[in-house]
Amino acid sequence: MSFVDLLPELSLAEKASLLSGDGDWWTQAVPRLGLPSIELGDGPHGLRTETGVDMVWVPSTCFPTLSALAATWDRELVREVGAALGAEAAAMGVHLVLGPGVNIKRTPLCGRNFEYPSEDPWLTGDVAVAYVTGLQGAGVGACVKHFAANNQETDRTRISVEADERTLRELYLAAFERVVHEADPWALMCSYNRIGGTYASAHRWLLTTVLREEWGYDGVVVSDWDAVHDKLATVRAGLDLEMPGTQGRTDAQVVQAVQAGTLDESEVDRAARRVLHLVDRVRPGPGVVRASGYRPGDELTASQLAALGADAHHALARRAATSALTLVRNTGVLPLDPHGSQRVALIGGYARLPRIQGGGSAGVRPTWVDTPLEALRAALGDRLAFAEGYPVGESDYYQEQVPAALPSVGQLADEAVALAARSDVVVAVVGLPLAADSEAADRTDLALPADQVALLTRLAALDVPLVVVVSAGAAVTMDPWHDGAAAVLLTGLAGQGVGGAVADVLLGAADPGGRLTETYPLSLADTPGAIGFPGERGHIVYGEGVFVGYRWYDALDRAVRYPFGHGLSYTTFAYDDLRVDVLDAAAGRVRCTVTVTNTGSRRGSEVVQVYVGDPLSAVHRPVRELKGYAKVTLEAGGSERVVVDLAGRDFSYVDAACGRWRREGGQFVVSIGSSSRDLRASAVIELPDGGDATVPALVPDEEMPTDAVPWAVGTDGPARTGVAVP
Ligand code: BGC
């Protein structure tokens, strides 16, 4: 029997109770009929289950955050991490993991960028599909968040995003649409913000017209925590489960509204049925770790760690971190010789206490942490000397901080510079503090902390090669030290395996596998949305439209520090013989093939990226957009014929006149390369019109609340209708 079959037996009050949680993390049970509650738990890069005792978290594997995971450009690896998270959730008895986050990095300032894969919607969707497939394959649900347009933390619970429909669909909804179609997540979480004046939690166009009617989604829509402001409006709009629970307050509102005839009982049934369907999909139960006598507040025992798969998952976390590490600059100093006689100065508090994740609801208490200091010391022994260099603040992984009487900032820096001056090579590990990569706040600039910048500037001026390892959840600026650095390695927030990964890459035991999934700008002023951020009078206008990330820098032909897709290997690759074949012109099916050869002297990996441009369009389109990629690993001298397929949507844009994806007939440029600005070959193909130009509007005016129409900006008066959605 399925739980959905219980629906006719539930009273109105029982049905209403399914529409809100039981406390912070549970759905409500109906014991009379044997309906269990299920547990929701934060992800997305590790499991955050609260023990109920002083917010102490149960240990779990801290994998690279979604941003770092995306930098691997490795679908299979992301799927493996998703599966491992699923296995840990199942072992702990968590049935729905609150992730992945798939919001677009509109601005590098957003405090939660470490939780999101990319500035590019196609890549974001790709990562989400791999993650959700892995997680749900383990029998645990994914809750993809935050739907939609939650691209800043400032004022996140009420800011109204003003974006036209094309921008919403091409950038901010695209990854959700893809994951819904290709991975069928069991739940979606609505965002806190408003869109065109209406809260996402009560946005009928978003939650019903687009999500249900167009995309055919049949999973549960969960509110972000406390994102419900008007219970009845959210039920009518298509929200199913309000979280956290309200101790019956909003359940009673639902019952009264049905009894008063202001809410149709069928709306309650619809939401209750979806929640019952979710309970059917998961395997309710405590999980083996809890069943084995685990008590809130306990450390995990050896057998509980074994039940969690902690050893294997730590190894996976380290492998994923290695694959995420992105080498953006190397004048030849790397890799260091592990067996040579070089004296290596390791500098930086973050080498001892690494930045492995960001702050907020995504925080994980790791099972253990490999530090760069320990890993490099194990490999280099006496050849390594360490200096703190700058003070580190709060730990992001709950390691007790011994409040030592630290020397002053000046003394720390002086000691480090003195050590560096008597060494043969310097490795400086720097990064953003936890507060800069955290939920509920945005950064105000892109620089590293001033004491670190000052230290790097002094180190860069020495006559000793300087390797800078940056641990940050989002792009940082690199002036004035950049040009004085011999190498720059970005770790992102790479999780608990970061220490071994850094040592492996610095010493050449592993090739740096990562590529940038966001542009590194030269300055904050260059970035999209810089002028209007973070909005005013409750509104943030997405005036740049679809020109976000590399689409913005390319449209303006603006110099950047490092472009989207960039990342160096320790070897080199040649691209030859690009063929772009139109397999089915009407359907827009196109196959790209190119021969990639490892022209260097060691094994390494390359991410072959495919970009599409439509230079002669009726609308303004980005110069090029990522539409496919393949990661290949080749031995020295080895080569492979790489195949990347493109499909109809890859050539289309959203036609605002009909709210629909449309392929305009004509010529398209297909480019292949190693980054968005390192294109190695391109071809022009011709495709016919997609025949989808005359589709009538899917969003009639009357369906979109007047205050939900974009451009209702900066006024408290009535919105102008019919501008963005004719
Ligand atoms: C966050 C969500 C998170 C939820 C539960 C909210 O504040 O925005 O991402 O899943 O809390 O912790």
PDB file of N, CA and C in Angstrom, residues 238-276:
ATOM      1  N   GLY A 238       0.737  27.214  -4.990  1.00  0.00           N
ATOM      2  CA  GLY A 238       1.333  25.931  -5.355  1.00  0.00           C
ATOM      3  C   GLY A 238       2.433  25.458  -4.425  1.00  0.00           C
ATOM      4  N   LEU A 239       2.602  26.123  -3.283  1.00  0.00           N
ATOM      5  CA  LEU A 239       3.581  25.646  -2.303  1.00  0.00           C
ATOM      6  C   LEU A 239       2.948  24.507  -1.500  1.00  0.00           C
ATOM      7  N   ASP A 240       3.726  23.457  -1.236  1.00  0.00           N
ATOM      8  CA  ASP A 240       3.153  22.305  -0.556  1.00  0.00           C
ATOM      9  C   ASP A 240       3.464  22.266   0.941  1.00  0.00           C
ATOM     10  N   LEU A 241       4.741  22.391   1.269  1.00  0.00           N
ATOM     11  CA  LEU A 241       5.163  22.136   2.651  1.00  0.00           C
ATOM     12  C   LEU A 241       5.855  23.366   3.233  1.00  0.00           C
ATOM     13  N   GLU A 242       5.264  23.898   4.292  1.00  0.00           N
ATOM     14  CA  GLU A 242       5.854  25.055   4.967  1.00  0.00           C
ATOM     15  C   GLU A 242       6.841  24.558   6.025  1.00  0.00           C
ATOM     16  N   MET A 243       8.044  25.144   6.019  1.00  0.00           N
ATOM     17  CA  MET A 243       9.046  24.778   7.029  1.00  0.00           C
ATOM     18  C   MET A 243       9.593  26.035   7.667  1.00  0.00           C
ATOM     19  N   PRO A 244       9.996  25.982   8.949  1.00  0.00           N
ATOM     20  CA  PRO A 244       9.731  24.893   9.876  1.00  0.00           C
ATOM     21  C   PRO A 244       8.255  24.894  10.294  1.00  0.00           C
ATOM     22  N   GLY A 245       7.915  23.997  11.231  1.00  0.00           N
ATOM     23  CA  GLY A 245       6.531  23.908  11.674  1.00  0.00           C
ATOM     24  C   GLY A 245       6.083  25.153  12.420  1.00  0.00           C
ATOM     25  N   THR A 246       4.769  25.307  12.526  1.00  0.00           N
ATOM     26  CA  THR A 246       4.230  26.497  13.200  1.00  0.00           C
ATOM     27  C   THR A 246       3.398  26.091  14.414  1.00  0.00           C
ATOM     28  N   GLN A 247       3.603  24.889  14.882  1.00  0.00           N
ATOM     29  CA  GLN A 247       2.864  24.361  16.039  1.00  0.00           C
ATOM     30  C   GLN A 247       1.357  24.445  15.828  1.00  0.00           C
ATOM     31  N   GLY A 248       0.968  24.166  14.627  1.00  0.00           N
ATOM     32  CA  GLY A 248      -0.466  24.083  14.336  1.00  0.00           C
ATOM     33  C   GLY A 248      -1.113  25.395  13.926  1.00  0.00           C
ATOM     34  N   ARG A 249      -0.398  26.520  14.085  1.00  0.00           N
ATOM     35  CA  ARG A 249      -1.020  27.817  13.800  1.00  0.00           C
ATOM     36  C   ARG A 249      -1.506  27.912  12.354  1.00  0.00           C
ATOM     37  N   THR A 250      -0.633  27.591  11.402  1.00  0.00           N
ATOM     38  CA  THR A 250      -1.058  27.750  10.005  1.00  0.00           C
ATOM     39  C   THR A 250      -1.928  26.575   9.550  1.00  0.00           C
ATOM     40  N   ASP A 251      -1.812  25.438  10.246  1.00  0.00           N
ATOM     41  CA  ASP A 251      -2.721  24.323   9.915  1.00  0.00           C
ATOM     42  C   ASP A 251      -4.164  24.769  10.194  1.00  0.00           C
ATOM     43  N   ALA A 252      -4.318  25.435  11.313  1.00  0.00           N
ATOM     44  CA  ALA A 252      -5.663  25.904  11.687  1.00  0.00           C
ATOM     45  C   ALA A 252      -6.181  26.926  10.674  1.00  0.00           C
ATOM     46  N   GLN A 253      -5.298  27.769  10.188  1.00  0.00           N
ATOM     47  CA  GLN A 253      -5.724  28.753   9.169  1.00  0.00           C
ATOM     48  C   GLN A 253      -6.272  28.044   7.933  1.00  0.00           C
ATOM     49  N   VAL A 254      -5.601  26.977   7.558  1.00  0.00           N
ATOM     50  CA  VAL A 254      -6.023  26.234   6.365  1.00  0.00           C
ATOM     51  C   VAL A 254      -7.405  25.622   6.597  1.00  0.00           C
ATOM     52  N   VAL A 255      -7.574  25.000   7.751  1.00  0.00           N
ATOM     53  CA  VAL A 255      -8.867  24.372   8.063  1.00  0.00           C
ATOM     54  C   VAL A 255      -9.985  25.422   8.061  1.00  0.00           C
ATOM     55  N   GLN A 256      -9.720  26.532   8.728  1.00  0.00           N
ATOM     56  CA  GLN A 256     -10.758  27.576   8.806  1.00  0.00           C
ATOM     57  C   GLN A 256     -11.101  28.127   7.420  1.00  0.00           C
ATOM     58  N   ALA A 257     -10.080  28.305   6.593  1.00  0.00           N
ATOM     59  CA  ALA A 257     -10.324  28.871   5.255  1.00  0.00           C
ATOM     60  C   ALA A 257     -11.163  27.912   4.414  1.00  0.00           C
ATOM     61  N   VAL A 258     -10.886  26.619   4.532  1.00  0.00           N
ATOM     62  CA  VAL A 258     -11.697  25.651   3.775  1.00  0.00           C
ATOM     63  C   VAL A 258     -13.129  25.687   4.289  1.00  0.00           C
ATOM     64  N   GLN A 259     -13.251  25.715   5.618  1.00  0.00           N
ATOM     65  CA  GLN A 259     -14.613  25.723   6.189  1.00  0.00           C
ATOM     66  C   GLN A 259     -15.366  26.999   5.823  1.00  0.00           C
ATOM     67  N   ALA A 260     -14.616  28.091   5.687  1.00  0.00           N
ATOM     68  CA  ALA A 260     -15.272  29.366   5.351  1.00  0.00           C
ATOM     69  C   ALA A 260     -15.483  29.507   3.844  1.00  0.00           C
ATOM     70  N   GLY A 261     -14.977  28.556   3.096  1.00  0.00           N
ATOM     71  CA  GLY A 261     -15.161  28.605   1.644  1.00  0.00           C
ATOM     72  C   GLY A 261     -14.189  29.521   0.920  1.00  0.00           C
ATOM     73  N   THR A 262     -13.140  29.985   1.602  1.00  0.00           N
ATOM     74  CA  THR A 262     -12.186  30.873   0.922  1.00  0.00           C
ATOM     75  C   THR A 262     -10.981  30.113   0.361  1.00  0.00           C
ATOM     76  N   LEU A 263     -10.864  28.859   0.718  1.00  0.00           N
ATOM     77  CA  LEU A 263      -9.800  28.025   0.139  1.00  0.00           C
ATOM     78  C   LEU A 263     -10.435  26.713  -0.295  1.00  0.00           C
ATOM     79  N   ASP A 264     -10.186  26.363  -1.516  1.00  0.00           N
ATOM     80  CA  ASP A 264     -10.783  25.136  -2.033  1.00  0.00           C
ATOM     81  C   ASP A 264     -10.080  23.917  -1.438  1.00  0.00           C
ATOM     82  N   GLU A 265     -10.855  22.966  -0.966  1.00  0.00           N
ATOM     83  CA  GLU A 265     -10.243  21.785  -0.348  1.00  0.00           C
ATOM     84  C   GLU A 265      -9.365  21.015  -1.339  1.00  0.00           C
ATOM     85  N   SER A 266      -9.677  21.155  -2.621  1.00  0.00           N
ATOM     86  CA  SER A 266      -8.861  20.444  -3.619  1.00  0.00           C
ATOM     87  C   SER A 266      -7.411  20.954  -3.597  1.00  0.00           C
ATOM     88  N   GLU A 267      -7.230  22.221  -3.222  1.00  0.00           N
ATOM     89  CA  GLU A 267      -5.858  22.765  -3.138  1.00  0.00           C
ATOM     90  C   GLU A 267      -5.108  22.093  -1.985  1.00  0.00           C
ATOM     91  N   VAL A 268      -5.814  21.856  -0.898  1.00  0.00           N
ATOM     92  CA  VAL A 268      -5.212  21.182   0.261  1.00  0.00           C
ATOM     93  C   VAL A 268      -4.890  19.734  -0.113  1.00  0.00           C
ATOM     94  N   ASP A 269      -5.832  19.092  -0.787  1.00  0.00           N
ATOM     95  CA  ASP A 269      -5.622  17.694  -1.211  1.00  0.00           C
ATOM     96  C   ASP A 269      -4.392  17.582  -2.106  1.00  0.00           C
ATOM     97  N   ARG A 270      -4.275  18.523  -3.023  1.00  0.00           N
ATOM     98  CA  ARG A 270      -3.176  18.466  -3.983  1.00  0.00           C
ATOM     99  C   ARG A 270      -1.828  18.524  -3.259  1.00  0.00           C
ATOM    100  N   ALA A 271      -1.714  19.471  -2.329  1.00  0.00           N
ATOM    101  CA  ALA A 271      -0.447  19.604  -1.598  1.00  0.00           C
ATOM    102  C   ALA A 271      -0.220  18.401  -0.689  1.00  0.00           C
ATOM    103  N   ALA A 272      -1.284  17.946  -0.018  1.00  0.00           N
ATOM    104  CA  ALA A 272      -1.146  16.794   0.893  1.00  0.00           C
ATOM    105  C   ALA A 272      -0.731  15.554   0.108  1.00  0.00           C
ATOM    106  N   ARG A 273      -1.296  15.406  -1.082  1.00  0.00           N
ATOM    107  CA  ARG A 273      -0.956  14.226  -1.897  1.00  0.00           C
ATOM    108  C   ARG A 273       0.535  14.246  -2.250  1.00  0.00           C
ATOM    109  N   ARG A 274       1.045  15.403  -2.547  1.00  0.00           N
ATOM    110  CA  ARG A 274       2.476  15.478  -2.911  1.00  0.00           C
ATOM    111  C   ARG A 274       3.357  15.122  -1.711  1.00  0.00           C
ATOM    112  N   VAL A 275       2.946  15.577  -0.531  1.00  0.00           N
ATOM    113  CA  VAL A 275       3.738  15.239   0.663  1.00  0.00           C
ATOM    114  C   VAL A 275       3.657  13.731   0.910  1.00  0.00           C
ATOM    115  N   LEU A 276       2.486  13.159   0.754  1.00  0.00           N
ATOM    116  CA  LEU A 276       2.352  11.701   0.930  1.00  0.00           C
ATOM    117  C   LEU A 276       3.218  10.955  -0.096  1.00  0.00           C
TER     118      LEU A 276
END
